[in-house]
GROMACS .gro file of C-alpha atoms in nm:
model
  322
    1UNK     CA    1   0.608  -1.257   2.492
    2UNK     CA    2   0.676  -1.461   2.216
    3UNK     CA    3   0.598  -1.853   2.191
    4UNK     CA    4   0.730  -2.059   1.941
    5UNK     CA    5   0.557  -2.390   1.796
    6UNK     CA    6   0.793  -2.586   1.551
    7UNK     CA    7   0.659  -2.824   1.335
    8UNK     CA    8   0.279  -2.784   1.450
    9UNK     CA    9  -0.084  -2.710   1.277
   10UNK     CA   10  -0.287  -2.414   1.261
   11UNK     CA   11  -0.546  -2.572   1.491
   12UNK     CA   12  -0.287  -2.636   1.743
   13UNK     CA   13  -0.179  -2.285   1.713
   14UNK     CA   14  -0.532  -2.182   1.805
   15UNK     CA   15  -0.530  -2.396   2.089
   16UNK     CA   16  -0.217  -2.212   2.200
   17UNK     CA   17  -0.383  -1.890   2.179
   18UNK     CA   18  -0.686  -2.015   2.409
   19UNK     CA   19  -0.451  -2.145   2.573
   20UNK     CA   20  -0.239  -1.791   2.626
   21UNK     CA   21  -0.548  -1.549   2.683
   22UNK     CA   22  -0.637  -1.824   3.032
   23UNK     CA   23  -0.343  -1.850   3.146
   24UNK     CA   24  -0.180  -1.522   3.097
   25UNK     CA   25  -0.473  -1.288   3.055
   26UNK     CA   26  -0.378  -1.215   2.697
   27UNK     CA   27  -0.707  -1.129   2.518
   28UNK     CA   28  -0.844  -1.091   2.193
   29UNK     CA   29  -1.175  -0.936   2.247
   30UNK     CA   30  -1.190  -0.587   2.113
   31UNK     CA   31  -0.998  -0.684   1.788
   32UNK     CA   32  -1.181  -0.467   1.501
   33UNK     CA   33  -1.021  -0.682   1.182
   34UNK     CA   34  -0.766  -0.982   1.059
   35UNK     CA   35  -0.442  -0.803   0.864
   36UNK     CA   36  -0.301  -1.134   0.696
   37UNK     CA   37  -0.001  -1.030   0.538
   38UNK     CA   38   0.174  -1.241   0.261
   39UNK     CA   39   0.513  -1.253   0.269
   40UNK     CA   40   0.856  -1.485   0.178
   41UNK     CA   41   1.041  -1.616   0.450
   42UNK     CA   42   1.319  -1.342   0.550
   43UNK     CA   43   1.121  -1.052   0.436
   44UNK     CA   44   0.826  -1.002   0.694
   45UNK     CA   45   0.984  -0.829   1.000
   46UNK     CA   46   0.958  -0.449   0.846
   47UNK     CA   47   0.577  -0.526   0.774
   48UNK     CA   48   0.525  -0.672   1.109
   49UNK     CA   49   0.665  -0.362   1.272
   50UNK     CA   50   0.444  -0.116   1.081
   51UNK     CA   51   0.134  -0.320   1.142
   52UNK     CA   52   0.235  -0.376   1.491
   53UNK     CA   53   0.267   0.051   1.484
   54UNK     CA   54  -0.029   0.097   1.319
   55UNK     CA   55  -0.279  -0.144   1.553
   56UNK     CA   56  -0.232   0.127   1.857
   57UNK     CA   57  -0.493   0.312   1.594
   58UNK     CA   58  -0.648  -0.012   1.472
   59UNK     CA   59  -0.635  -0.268   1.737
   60UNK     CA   60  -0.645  -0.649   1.522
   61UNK     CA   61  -0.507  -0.992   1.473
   62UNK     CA   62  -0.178  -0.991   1.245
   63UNK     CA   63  -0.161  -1.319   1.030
   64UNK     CA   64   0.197  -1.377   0.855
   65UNK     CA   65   0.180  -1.652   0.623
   66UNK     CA   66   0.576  -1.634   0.541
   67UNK     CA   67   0.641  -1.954   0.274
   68UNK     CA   68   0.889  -2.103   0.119
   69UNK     CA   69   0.737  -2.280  -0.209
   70UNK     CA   70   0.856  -2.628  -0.259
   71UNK     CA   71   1.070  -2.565  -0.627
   72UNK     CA   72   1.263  -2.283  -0.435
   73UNK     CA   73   1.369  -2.574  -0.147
   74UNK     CA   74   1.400  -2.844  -0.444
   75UNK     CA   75   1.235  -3.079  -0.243
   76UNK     CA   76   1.488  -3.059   0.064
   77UNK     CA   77   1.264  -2.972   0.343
   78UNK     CA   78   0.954  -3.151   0.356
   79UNK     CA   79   0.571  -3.022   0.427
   80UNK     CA   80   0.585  -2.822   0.748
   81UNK     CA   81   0.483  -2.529   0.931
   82UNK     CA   82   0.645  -2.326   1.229
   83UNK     CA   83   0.481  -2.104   1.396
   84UNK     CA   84   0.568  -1.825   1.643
   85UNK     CA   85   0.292  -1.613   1.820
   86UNK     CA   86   0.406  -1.301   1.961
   87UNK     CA   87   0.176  -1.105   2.218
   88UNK     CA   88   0.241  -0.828   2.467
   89UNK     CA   89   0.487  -0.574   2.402
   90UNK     CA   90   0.619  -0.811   2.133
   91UNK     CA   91   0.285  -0.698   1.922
   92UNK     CA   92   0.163  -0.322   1.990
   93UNK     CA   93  -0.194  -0.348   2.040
   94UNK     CA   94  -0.210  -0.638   1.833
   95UNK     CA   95  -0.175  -1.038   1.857
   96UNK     CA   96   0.079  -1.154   1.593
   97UNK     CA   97   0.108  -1.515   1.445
   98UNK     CA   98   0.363  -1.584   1.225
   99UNK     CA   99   0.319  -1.898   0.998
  100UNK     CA  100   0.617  -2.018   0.862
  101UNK     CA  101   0.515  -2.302   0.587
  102UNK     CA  102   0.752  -2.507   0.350
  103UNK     CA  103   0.732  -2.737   0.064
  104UNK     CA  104   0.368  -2.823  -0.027
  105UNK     CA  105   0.242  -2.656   0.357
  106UNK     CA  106   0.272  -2.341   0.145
  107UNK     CA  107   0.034  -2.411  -0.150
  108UNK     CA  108  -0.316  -2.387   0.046
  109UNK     CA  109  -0.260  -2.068   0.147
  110UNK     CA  110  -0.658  -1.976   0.276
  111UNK     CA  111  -0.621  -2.336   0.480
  112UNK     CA  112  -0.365  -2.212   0.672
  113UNK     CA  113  -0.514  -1.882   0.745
  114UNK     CA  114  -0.880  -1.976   0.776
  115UNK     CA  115  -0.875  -2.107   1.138
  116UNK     CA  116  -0.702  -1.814   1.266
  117UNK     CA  117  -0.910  -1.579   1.132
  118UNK     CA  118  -1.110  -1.361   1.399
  119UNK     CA  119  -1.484  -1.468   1.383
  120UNK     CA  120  -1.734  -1.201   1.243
  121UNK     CA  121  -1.456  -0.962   1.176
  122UNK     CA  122  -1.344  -0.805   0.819
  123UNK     CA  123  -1.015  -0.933   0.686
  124UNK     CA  124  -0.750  -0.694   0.511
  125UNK     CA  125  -0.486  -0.869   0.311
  126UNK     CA  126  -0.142  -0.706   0.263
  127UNK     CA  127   0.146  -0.824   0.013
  128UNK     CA  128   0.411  -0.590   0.111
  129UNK     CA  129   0.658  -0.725  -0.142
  130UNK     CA  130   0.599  -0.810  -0.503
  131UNK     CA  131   0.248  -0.901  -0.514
  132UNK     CA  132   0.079  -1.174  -0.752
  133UNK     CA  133  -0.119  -1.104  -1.061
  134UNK     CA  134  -0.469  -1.012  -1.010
  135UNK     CA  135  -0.469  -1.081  -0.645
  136UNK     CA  136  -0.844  -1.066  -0.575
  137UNK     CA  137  -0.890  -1.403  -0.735
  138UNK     CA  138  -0.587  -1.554  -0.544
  139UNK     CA  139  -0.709  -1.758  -0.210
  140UNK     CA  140  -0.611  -1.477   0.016
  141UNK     CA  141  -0.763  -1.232  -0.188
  142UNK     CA  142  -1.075  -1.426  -0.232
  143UNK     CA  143  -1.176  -1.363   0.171
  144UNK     CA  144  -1.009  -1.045   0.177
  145UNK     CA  145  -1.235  -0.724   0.171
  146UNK     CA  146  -0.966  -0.502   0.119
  147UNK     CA  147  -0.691  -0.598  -0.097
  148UNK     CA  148  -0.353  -0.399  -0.023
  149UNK     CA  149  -0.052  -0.409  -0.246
  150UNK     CA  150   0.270  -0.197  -0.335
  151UNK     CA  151   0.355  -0.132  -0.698
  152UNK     CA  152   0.656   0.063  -0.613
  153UNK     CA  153   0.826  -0.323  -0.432
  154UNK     CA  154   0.758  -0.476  -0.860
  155UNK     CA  155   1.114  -0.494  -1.076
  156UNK     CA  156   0.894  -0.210  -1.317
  157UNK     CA  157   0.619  -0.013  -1.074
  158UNK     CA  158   0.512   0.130  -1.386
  159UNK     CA  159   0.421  -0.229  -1.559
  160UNK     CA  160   0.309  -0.309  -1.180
  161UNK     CA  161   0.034  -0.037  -1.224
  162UNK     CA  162  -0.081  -0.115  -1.556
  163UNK     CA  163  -0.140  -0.458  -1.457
  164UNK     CA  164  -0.318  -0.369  -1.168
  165UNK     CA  165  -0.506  -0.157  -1.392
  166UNK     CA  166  -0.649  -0.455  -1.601
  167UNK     CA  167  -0.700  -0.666  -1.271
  168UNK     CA  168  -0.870  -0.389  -1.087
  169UNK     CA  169  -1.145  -0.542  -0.852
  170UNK     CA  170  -1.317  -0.310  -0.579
  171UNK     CA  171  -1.166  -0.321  -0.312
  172UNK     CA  172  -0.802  -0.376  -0.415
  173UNK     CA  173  -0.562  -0.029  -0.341
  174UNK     CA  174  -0.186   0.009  -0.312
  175UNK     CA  175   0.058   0.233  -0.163
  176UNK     CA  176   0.171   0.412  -0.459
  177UNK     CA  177  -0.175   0.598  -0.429
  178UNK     CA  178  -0.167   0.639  -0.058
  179UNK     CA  179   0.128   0.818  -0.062
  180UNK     CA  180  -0.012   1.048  -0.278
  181UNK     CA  181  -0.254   1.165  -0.021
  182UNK     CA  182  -0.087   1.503   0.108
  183UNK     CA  183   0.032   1.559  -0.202
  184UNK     CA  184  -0.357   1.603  -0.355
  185UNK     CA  185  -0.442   1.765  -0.049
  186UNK     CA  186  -0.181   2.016  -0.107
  187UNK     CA  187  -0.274   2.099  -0.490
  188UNK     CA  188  -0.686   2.075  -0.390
  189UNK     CA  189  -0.655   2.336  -0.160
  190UNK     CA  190  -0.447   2.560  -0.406
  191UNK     CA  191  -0.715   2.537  -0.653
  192UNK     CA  192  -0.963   2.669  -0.386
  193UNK     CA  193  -0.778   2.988  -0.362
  194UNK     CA  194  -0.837   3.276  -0.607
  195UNK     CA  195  -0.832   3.357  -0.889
  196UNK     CA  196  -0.982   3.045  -0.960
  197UNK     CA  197  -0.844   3.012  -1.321
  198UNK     CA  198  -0.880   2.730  -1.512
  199UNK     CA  199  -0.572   2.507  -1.542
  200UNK     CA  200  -0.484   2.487  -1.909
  201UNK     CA  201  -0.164   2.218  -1.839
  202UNK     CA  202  -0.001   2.039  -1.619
  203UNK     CA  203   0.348   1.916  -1.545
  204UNK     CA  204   0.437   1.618  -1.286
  205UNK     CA  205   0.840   1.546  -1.188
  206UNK     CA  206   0.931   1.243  -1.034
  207UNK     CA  207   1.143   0.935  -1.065
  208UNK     CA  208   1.138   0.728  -1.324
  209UNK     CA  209   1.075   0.390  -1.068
  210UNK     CA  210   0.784   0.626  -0.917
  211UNK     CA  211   0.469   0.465  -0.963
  212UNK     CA  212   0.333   0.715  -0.724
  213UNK     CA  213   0.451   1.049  -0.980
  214UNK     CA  214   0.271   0.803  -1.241
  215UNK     CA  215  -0.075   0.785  -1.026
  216UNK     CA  216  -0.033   1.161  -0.955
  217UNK     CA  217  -0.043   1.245  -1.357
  218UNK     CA  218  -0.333   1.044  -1.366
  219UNK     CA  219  -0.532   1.169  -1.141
  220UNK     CA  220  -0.471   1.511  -1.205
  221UNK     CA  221  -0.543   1.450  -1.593
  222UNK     CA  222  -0.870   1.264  -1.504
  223UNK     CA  223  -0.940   1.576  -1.278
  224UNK     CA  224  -0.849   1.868  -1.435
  225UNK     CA  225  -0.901   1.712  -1.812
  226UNK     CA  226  -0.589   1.903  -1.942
  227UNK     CA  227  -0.248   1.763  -2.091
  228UNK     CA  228  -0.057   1.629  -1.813
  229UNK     CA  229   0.312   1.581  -1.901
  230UNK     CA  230   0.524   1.353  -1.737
  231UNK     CA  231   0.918   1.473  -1.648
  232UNK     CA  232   1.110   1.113  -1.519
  233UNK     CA  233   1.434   1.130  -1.371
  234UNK     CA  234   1.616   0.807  -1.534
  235UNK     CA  235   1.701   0.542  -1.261
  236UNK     CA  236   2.049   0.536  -1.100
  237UNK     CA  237   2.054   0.946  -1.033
  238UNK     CA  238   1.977   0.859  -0.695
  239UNK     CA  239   1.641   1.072  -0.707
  240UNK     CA  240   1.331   0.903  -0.534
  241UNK     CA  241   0.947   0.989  -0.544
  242UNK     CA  242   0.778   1.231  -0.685
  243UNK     CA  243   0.940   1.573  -0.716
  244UNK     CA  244   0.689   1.819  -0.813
  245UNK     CA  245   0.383   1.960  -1.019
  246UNK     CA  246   0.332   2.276  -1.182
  247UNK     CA  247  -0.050   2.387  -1.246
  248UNK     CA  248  -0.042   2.640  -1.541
  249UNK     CA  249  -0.276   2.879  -1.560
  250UNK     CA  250  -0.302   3.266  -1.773
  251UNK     CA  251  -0.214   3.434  -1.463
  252UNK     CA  252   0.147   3.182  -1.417
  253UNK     CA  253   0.227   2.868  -1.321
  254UNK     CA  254   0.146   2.702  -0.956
  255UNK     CA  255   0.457   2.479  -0.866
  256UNK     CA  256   0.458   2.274  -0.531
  257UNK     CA  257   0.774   2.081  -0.527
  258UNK     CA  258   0.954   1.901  -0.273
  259UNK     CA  259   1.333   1.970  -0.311
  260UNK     CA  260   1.398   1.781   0.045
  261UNK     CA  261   1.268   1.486   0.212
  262UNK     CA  262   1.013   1.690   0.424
  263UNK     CA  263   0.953   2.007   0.315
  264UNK     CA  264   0.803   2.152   0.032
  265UNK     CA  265   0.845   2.435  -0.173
  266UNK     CA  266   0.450   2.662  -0.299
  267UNK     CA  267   0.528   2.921  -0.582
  268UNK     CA  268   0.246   3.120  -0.668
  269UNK     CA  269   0.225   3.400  -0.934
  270UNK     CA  270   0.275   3.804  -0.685
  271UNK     CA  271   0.298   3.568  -0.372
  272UNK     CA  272   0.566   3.462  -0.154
  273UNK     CA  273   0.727   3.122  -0.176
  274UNK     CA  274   0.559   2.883   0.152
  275UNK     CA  275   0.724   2.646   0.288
  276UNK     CA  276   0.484   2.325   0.351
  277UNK     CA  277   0.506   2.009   0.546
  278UNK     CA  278   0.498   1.729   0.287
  279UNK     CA  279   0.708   1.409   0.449
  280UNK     CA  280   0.761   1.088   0.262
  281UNK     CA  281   0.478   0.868   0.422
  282UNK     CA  282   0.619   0.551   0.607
  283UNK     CA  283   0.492   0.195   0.609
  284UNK     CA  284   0.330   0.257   0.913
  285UNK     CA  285   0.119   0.588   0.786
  286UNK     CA  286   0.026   0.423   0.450
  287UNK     CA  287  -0.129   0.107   0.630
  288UNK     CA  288  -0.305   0.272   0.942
  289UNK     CA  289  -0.448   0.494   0.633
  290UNK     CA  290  -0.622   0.218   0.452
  291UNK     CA  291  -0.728   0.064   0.797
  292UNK     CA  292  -0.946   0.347   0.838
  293UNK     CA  293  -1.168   0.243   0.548
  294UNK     CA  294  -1.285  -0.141   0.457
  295UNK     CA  295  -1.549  -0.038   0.190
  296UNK     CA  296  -1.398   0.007  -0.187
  297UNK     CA  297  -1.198   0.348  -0.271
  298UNK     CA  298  -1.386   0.483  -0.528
  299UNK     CA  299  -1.164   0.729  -0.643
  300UNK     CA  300  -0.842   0.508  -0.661
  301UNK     CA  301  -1.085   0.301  -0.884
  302UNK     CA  302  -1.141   0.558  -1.122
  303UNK     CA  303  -0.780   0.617  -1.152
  304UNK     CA  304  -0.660   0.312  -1.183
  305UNK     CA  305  -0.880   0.219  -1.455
  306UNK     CA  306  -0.944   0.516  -1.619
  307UNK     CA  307  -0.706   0.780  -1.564
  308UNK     CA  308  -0.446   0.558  -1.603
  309UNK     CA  309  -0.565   0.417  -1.888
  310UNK     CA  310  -0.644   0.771  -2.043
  311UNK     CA  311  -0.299   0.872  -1.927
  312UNK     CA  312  -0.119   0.591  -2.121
  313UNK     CA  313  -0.314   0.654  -2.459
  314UNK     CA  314  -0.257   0.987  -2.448
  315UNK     CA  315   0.168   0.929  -2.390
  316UNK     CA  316   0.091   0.654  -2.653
  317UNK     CA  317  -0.069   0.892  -2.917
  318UNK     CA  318   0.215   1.108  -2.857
  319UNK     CA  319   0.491   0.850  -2.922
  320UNK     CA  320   0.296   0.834  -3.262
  321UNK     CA  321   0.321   1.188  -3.400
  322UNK     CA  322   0.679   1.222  -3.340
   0.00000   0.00000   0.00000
């Protein structure tokens, strides 16, 4: 079912839900969290499918604040929202309200959310596009406890990262390291195996517009404490992602790369090559992912801020000597 409500207010809209779980039997009760995703008019409907996907794991309230600042309508359209709530098989296991605000509607951004949020219940925030500068100390972010963004949606992921770096608050992650979650389960559990040599240097492959192959080489050089060098395909090849990583040790090099889409390739020193299941994660997988968790990620803060960091020095230093 979906009900549209032109030209109305947020407490109206709550009304209307009220209104929706009497009448209809539509309920909200058993709703573990608030996703309020921030988006631009046009570009919500692929993040309201994967969160609508994703609530059959994590069943919540989706608010879309979709806005249209007044400078981009150059003062055609006055101050006005439009809403649309969408419940049933419209929204998965989810109740979705879209806000759709224009002109100066779209400058109090936690006003318009506040009243919809779901009482005594966390609140995850989710830019799925190009995401503001330090967004824990925007108004979303403020009564967010997880902050999720996507470096790889930025003009440069890589400047994206080392922004995010600087603005690093707990509790802020992003998709470039969520993809990289089978990827450093992969290489963790080839470490485990013997001969349990130490890794003298390592070699990460990727695109160049990866800022996931960059988070990889950071996290294995915070890890392992070894060189890490950094192979980018230029842009325009039509290469995506991250393409592989080669572990050397005394007795040969590991490599675990991913010549297909799916499927990845383990080369081991006096082994047979494996085959490996290693898909390119979808919207939906990276979000239900950080549902699962609404403390801080440690880890990803460590990376972020200090393999990163230690990563770009190092690249840095190296630019020097040659």
């Amino acid at each position: 079912m979906i009900v549209d409500l032109p030209d109305t207010t947020t407490s109206k809209v709550s009304k209307k839900l009220v209104t929706l779980r009497e009448d209809g039997g539509v309920v909200s009760l058993g709703r573990v969290l608030t996703l309020v995703i921030v988006s631009q008019l046009g570009e919500e409907e692929e993040a309201i499918e994967a969160a609508n996907d994703a609530s059959r794991e994590h069943p919540m309230r989706v608010l879309v604040l979709s806005r249209i600042p007044a400078d981009e309508e150059g003062g055609a359209k006055p101050a006005r929202i439009d809403a649309e709530i969408r419940v049933g098989g419209d929204a998965g296991a989810s109740e979705v309200i879209i806000l759709r605000a224009y002109g100066d509607a779209a400058s109090n951004e936690d006003s318009l959310v506040n009243g919809l949020l779901l009482p005594d219940a966390p609140v995850v925030a989710w830019w799925p596009i190009e995401a503001p500068a330090d967004v824990a100390h925007t108004a979303i972010g403020r009564i967010a406890q997880r902050r999720i963004t996507d470096a790889s949606e930025h003009v440069d992921p890589h400047a994206a990262l080392v922004e995010i770096a600087h603005t690093y608050s707990p509790g802020d992650t992003d998709f470039a390291w969520t993809r990289l979650t089978l990827w450093r389960a992969q290489l963790a559990a080839v470490l485990d195996q013997p001969p349990y040599e130490p890794v003298t240097a390592v070699t990460v492959s990727g695109a160049a517009d990866s800022a996931s192959t960059v988070l990889l080489a950071a996290w294995l050089r915070m890890q392992l404490k070894v060189p890490v060098t950094q192979e980018l395909t230029p842009r325009g090849s039509g290469d995506t992602g991250i393409h592989g990583v080669t572990l050397s040790r005394a007795s040969g090099d590991i490599v675990l790369e991913r010549p297909v889409d799916n499927v990845a390739k383990l080369t081991q020193p006096n082994q047979p090559i494996h085959e490996l299941a290693l898909p390119r994660r979808s919207l939906r997988d990276c979000l239900a992912e950080e549902l699962r968790r609404l403390d801080p990620d440690p880890l990803y803060g460590e990376v972020i801020t200090k393999g990163l960091i230690s990563l770009e020095n190092e690249a840095l230093a190296s630019e020097g000597t040659n």
